[in-house]
Structures are given as C-alpha cells and as structure tokens.
XYZ file of C-alpha atoms in Angstrom:
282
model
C -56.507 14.277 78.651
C -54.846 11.734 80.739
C -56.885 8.184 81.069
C -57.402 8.494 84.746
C -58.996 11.607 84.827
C -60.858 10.902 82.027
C -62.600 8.245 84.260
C -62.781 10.369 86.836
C -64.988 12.822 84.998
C -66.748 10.077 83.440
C -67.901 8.875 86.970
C -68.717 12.536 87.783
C -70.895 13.197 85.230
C -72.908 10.019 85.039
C -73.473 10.448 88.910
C -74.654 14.663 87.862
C -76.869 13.191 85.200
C -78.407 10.844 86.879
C -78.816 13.078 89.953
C -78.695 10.108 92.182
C -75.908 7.610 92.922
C -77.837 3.851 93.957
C -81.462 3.547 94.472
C -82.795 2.534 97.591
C -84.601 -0.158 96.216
C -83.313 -3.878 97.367
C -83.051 -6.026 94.208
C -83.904 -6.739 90.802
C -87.596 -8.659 90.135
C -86.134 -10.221 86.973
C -83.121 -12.725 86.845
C -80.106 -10.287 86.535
C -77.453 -9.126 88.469
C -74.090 -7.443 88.123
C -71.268 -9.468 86.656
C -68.611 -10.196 89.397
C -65.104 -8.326 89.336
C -63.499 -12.189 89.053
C -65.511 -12.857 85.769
C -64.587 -9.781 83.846
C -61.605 -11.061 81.853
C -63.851 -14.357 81.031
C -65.818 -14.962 77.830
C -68.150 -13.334 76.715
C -68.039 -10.278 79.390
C -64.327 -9.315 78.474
C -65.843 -8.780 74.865
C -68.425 -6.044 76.163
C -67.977 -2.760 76.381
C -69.387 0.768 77.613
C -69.490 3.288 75.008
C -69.206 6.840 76.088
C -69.844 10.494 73.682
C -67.978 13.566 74.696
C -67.366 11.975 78.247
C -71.220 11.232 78.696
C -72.221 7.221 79.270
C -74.105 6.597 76.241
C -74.970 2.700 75.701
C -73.064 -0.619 75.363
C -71.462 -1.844 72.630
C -69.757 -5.488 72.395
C -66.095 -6.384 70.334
C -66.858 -8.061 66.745
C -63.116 -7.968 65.286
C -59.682 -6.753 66.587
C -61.188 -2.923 65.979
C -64.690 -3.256 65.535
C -67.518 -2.809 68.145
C -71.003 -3.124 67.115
C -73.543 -0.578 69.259
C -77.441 0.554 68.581
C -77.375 2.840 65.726
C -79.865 5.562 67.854
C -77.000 5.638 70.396
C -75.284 8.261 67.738
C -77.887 9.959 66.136
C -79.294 13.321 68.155
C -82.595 12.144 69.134
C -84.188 9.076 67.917
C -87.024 9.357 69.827
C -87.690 12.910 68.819
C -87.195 11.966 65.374
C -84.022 13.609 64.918
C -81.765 10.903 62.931
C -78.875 12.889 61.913
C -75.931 12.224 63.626
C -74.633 13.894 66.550
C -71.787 16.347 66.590
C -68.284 15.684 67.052
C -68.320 11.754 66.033
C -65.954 9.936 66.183
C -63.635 12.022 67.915
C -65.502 12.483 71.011
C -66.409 8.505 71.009
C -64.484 6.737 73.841
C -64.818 2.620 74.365
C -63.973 1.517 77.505
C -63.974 -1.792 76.844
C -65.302 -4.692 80.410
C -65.446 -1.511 82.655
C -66.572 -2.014 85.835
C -67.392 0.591 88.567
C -67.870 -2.396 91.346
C -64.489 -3.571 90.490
C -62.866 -0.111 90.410
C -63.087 1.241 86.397
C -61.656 -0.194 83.636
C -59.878 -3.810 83.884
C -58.636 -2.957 80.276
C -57.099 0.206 78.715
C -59.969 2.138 76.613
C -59.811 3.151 72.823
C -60.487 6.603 70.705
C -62.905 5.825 67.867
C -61.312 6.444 64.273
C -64.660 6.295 62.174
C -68.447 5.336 62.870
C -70.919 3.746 60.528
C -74.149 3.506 60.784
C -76.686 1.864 59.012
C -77.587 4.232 55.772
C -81.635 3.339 55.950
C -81.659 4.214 60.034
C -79.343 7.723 59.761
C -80.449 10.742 58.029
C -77.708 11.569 55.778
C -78.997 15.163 54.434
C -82.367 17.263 53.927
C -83.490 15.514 51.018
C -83.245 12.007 52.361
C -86.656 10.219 53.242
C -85.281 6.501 53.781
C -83.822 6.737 57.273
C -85.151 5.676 60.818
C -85.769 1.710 60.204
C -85.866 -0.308 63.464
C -84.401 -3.702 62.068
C -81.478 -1.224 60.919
C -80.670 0.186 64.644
C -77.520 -1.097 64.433
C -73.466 0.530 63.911
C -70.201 0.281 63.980
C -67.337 1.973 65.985
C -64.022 0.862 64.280
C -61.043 2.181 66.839
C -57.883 3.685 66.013
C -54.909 1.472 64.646
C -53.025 2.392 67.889
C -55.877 0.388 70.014
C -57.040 -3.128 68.950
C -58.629 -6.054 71.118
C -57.237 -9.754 71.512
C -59.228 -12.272 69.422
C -60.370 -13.838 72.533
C -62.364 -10.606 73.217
C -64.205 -11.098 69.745
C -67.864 -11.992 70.457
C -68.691 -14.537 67.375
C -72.439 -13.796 65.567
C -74.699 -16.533 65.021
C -77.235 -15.478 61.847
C -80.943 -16.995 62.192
C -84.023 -16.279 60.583
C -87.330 -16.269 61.447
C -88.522 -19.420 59.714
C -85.701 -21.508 60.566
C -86.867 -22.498 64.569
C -82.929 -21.930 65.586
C -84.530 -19.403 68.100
C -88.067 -21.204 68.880
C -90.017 -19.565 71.143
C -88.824 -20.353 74.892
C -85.167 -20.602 74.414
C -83.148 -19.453 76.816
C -80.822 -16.168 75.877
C -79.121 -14.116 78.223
C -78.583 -9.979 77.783
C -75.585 -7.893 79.174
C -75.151 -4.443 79.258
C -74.450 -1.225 81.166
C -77.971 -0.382 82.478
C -79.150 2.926 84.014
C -82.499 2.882 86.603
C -82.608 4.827 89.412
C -85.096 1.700 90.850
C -82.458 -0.986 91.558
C -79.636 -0.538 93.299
C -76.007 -0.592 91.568
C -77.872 0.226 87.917
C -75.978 3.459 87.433
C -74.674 3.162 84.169
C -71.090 2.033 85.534
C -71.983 -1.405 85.922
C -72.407 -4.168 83.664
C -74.819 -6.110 84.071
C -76.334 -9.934 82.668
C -79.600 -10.834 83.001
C -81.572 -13.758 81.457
C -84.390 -14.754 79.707
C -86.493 -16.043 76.879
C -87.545 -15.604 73.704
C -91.267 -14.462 73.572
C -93.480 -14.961 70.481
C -93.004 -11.822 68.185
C -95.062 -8.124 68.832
C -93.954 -7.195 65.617
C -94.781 -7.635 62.200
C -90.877 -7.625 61.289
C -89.391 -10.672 61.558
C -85.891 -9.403 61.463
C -86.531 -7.954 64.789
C -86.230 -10.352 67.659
C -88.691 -10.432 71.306
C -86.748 -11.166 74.432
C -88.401 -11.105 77.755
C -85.022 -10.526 79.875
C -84.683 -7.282 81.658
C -82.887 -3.790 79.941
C -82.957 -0.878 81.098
C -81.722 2.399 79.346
C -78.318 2.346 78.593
C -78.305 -1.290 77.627
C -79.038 0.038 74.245
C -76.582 -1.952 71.555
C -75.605 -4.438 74.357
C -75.285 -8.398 73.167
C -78.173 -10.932 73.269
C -76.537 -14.593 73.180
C -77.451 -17.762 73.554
C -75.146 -20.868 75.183
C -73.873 -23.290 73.952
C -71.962 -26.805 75.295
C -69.589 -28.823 73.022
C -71.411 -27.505 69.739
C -71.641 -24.499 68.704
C -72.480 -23.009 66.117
C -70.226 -20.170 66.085
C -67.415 -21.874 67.470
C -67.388 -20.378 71.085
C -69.548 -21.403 73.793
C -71.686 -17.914 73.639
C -73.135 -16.640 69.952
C -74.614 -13.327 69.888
C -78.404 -13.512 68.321
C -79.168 -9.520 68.356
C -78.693 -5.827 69.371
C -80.913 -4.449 72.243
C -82.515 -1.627 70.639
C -86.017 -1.284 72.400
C -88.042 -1.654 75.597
C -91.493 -0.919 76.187
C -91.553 2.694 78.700
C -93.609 3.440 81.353
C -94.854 6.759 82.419
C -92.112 8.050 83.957
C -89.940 7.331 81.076
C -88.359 4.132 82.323
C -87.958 0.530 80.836
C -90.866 -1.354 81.857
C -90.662 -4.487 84.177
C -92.407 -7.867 84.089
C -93.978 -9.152 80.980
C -92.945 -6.837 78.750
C -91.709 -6.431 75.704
C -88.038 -5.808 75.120
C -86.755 -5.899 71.177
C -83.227 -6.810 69.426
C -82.384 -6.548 66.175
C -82.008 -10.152 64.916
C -78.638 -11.043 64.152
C -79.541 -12.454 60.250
C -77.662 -12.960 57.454
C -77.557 -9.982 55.841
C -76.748 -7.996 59.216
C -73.885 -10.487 60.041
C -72.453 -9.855 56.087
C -73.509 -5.905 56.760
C -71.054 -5.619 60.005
C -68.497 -7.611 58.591
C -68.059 -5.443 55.737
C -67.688 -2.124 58.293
C-alpha cells in the first residue's frame, strides 16, 4: 500500500473510531498544548513517534537507537485491561511507526517504518497456557525494532537517564514534562493525530513499587508508552539537554472511561537500571 494512502486511511479511521473529529471544549486545564509544526524536527519531539496496529492509532512510542522504539508493553497485548496478555495478532507485520507525525502540520514530517520484530517484556506478556508470571506493571514496557531498510538519525535517539527510588535524582517536585499522541474527545485538537507536551511534577508515590514512577502532568489515552523527561542546561546527565525518566503506562479513569483530570494520579514506569540494560539489550 502506497504511504500516502496509508495516511489517508489512518486519518479515516481514527476520525470513525473516535466518532467525533475536535471537541467543543476550549482548552486544556493542565499545562499542555500541541507541539508547533516549527518544533517538530527539534530535540526531543523529532525522537517521538505514533505507533499504529493494522492501520489503527494505537499509542506513542519514542526512538532509543537507529531501529529501536520503546512503547507500553499493553499497547500489543489484546486486552490488558480485560486481562488478556497474549499478544495481538498479526505483530509485527501490521505495526507501522510514523515517526514526529503531526496532523496540525499536515501528517508525517518524516517517512514512517514497517516493524521487523517486537519484544516485550517476558513477566508482562503471556507467552502460552501454562504461564502464570505475566501482567507486571513495572514491566509495561517493549520494543519495536524496524526493518534494516528504515533506520533513524542519531539525533532522533532520545538518551535514558536510570534513577532509583532512594537516590533523590527525582525528589518529589521536580519538574518533568510528558509528550505523546493523546486521544479525549474533551479538549479540542486531542484526536490521536496530534502530539502533544504537557508538564508537570513528580508527586510522592501511590504505589508500593518503587520502580514505578508518579507524575502529575496530564495523559490521556493514547499517550500510553510516550516519554517522561526531565531538562537539563549545560549538564546533563545523559549527554543531551532532555533524559527520558519513564514510560506512561497508567492514569487514574473516570466513569466514563476517560483519563482523569486535576490531582490525579498518572504512573510511568521508572526508567532504572535494569530497564535501561533490559532495552538496550532488545
């Protein structure tokens, strides 16, 4: 199928799902908005990218090597949520990344890749009948490596920064900002075609896991597996002037099945050690 109607269809669908194009509603409560066309080839947004299955919008990913992007692990299985961990049909050949799309600025600024092979984390999939050890939340994390035809420029690469819990690197209050391809039908341009940064803090931890880290910065559905960084000036620890902390994986929902707004929780997977060495080795 050619690219452009491949976008075409992707545009279609999304707007069919969705069964809305923009909400009426004015503006975002939170600090967010949607990145500007002129900012899409800059760091870190031209790393970021929307990850579609079988022409569907699925969630966000973000580039961690020449042909590796990093997503939420859930984002592949069948239904998470249902309890359904096993992975969805037709992977990888019906994963597309289209890598700092942008349906404000017209589609993609960048030519999209077919996924060769997906991995995802052994102790969140369900690899057979017998298997008991699957569905772990600090393991909601994957892997999308594309084909050798389509790699990324280095300066796409979004560099992890590993922190623990104990170590105060991310004390509570520090500022961290979130980007992603969000879907809510209550603020206008959040149609899953847009990406999106919004910003925020980190809030004292909800959960008895500390790999698992509390940001109070707005995501919405479809922001699933999107970046959480933190800024730097003239030292960095990762080298680059944004280092990625975690992977969106959870927001509280209200009754209508929505991301809750306001002071709520919203959870990443904390970049740590052993996840940065687990990715790495994908």
């Amino acid at each position: 199928m050619r690219f452009a109607t491949r976008l075409i269809m992707l545009v279609v669908i999304t707007l069919l799902l969705m069964g809305t194009t923009l909400s009426t509603v004015a503006a975002l409560d939170v600090d967010g908005n949607i990145v500007d066309r002129s900012r899409l080839a800059d760091r870190p947004y031209r790393g970021m990218a929307l990850v579609t299955i079988a022409d569907h919008v699925a969630c966000t990913g973000f580039i961690v090597a020449p042909r590796k992007v990093v997503t939420a692990a859930h984002c592949l299985v069948r239904d998470a949520a249902a309890g359904k961990y096993k992975l969805r049909g037709g992977l990888p050949d019906n994963v597309r990344i289209y890598r700092a799309y942008s349906g404000v600025a017209g589609g993609a600024t960048f030519g999209a890749c077919d996924v060769a092979r997906v991995w995802v984390h052994s102790k969140f999939v369900k690899r057979n009948s017998a298997d008991r050890d699957f569905g772990s939340r600090v393991h909601d994390y994957a892997v999308l490596t594309t084909e050798r035809g389509c790699s990324y420029p280095r300066s796409a690469v979004m560099r992890l920064w590993a922190t623990e819990s104990d170590d105060a690197q991310l004390a509570t209050g520090r500022k961290l900002q979130v980007g992603g391809y969000p879907s809510d039908p209550r603020f206008d341009g959040m149609n899953a075609l847009n990406m999106w940064r919004t910003r925020g803090t980190v809030w004292p931890g909800v959960s008895d896991e500390p790999s698992l880290l509390n940001v109070n910065a707005f995501v919405a559905q479809g922001m699933s597996g999107g970046p959480v960084w933190r800024s730097f000036g003239s030292e960095s620890p990762c080298g680059r002037a944004q280092c990625v902390v975690g992977i969106v994986v959870e927001c509280e929902i209200n009754a209508k099945g929505l991301c809750r707004t306001g002071d709520s929780s919203r959870l990443a997977v904390r970049i740590t050690p052993q996840v940065k060495q687990s990715i790495r080795k994908r």
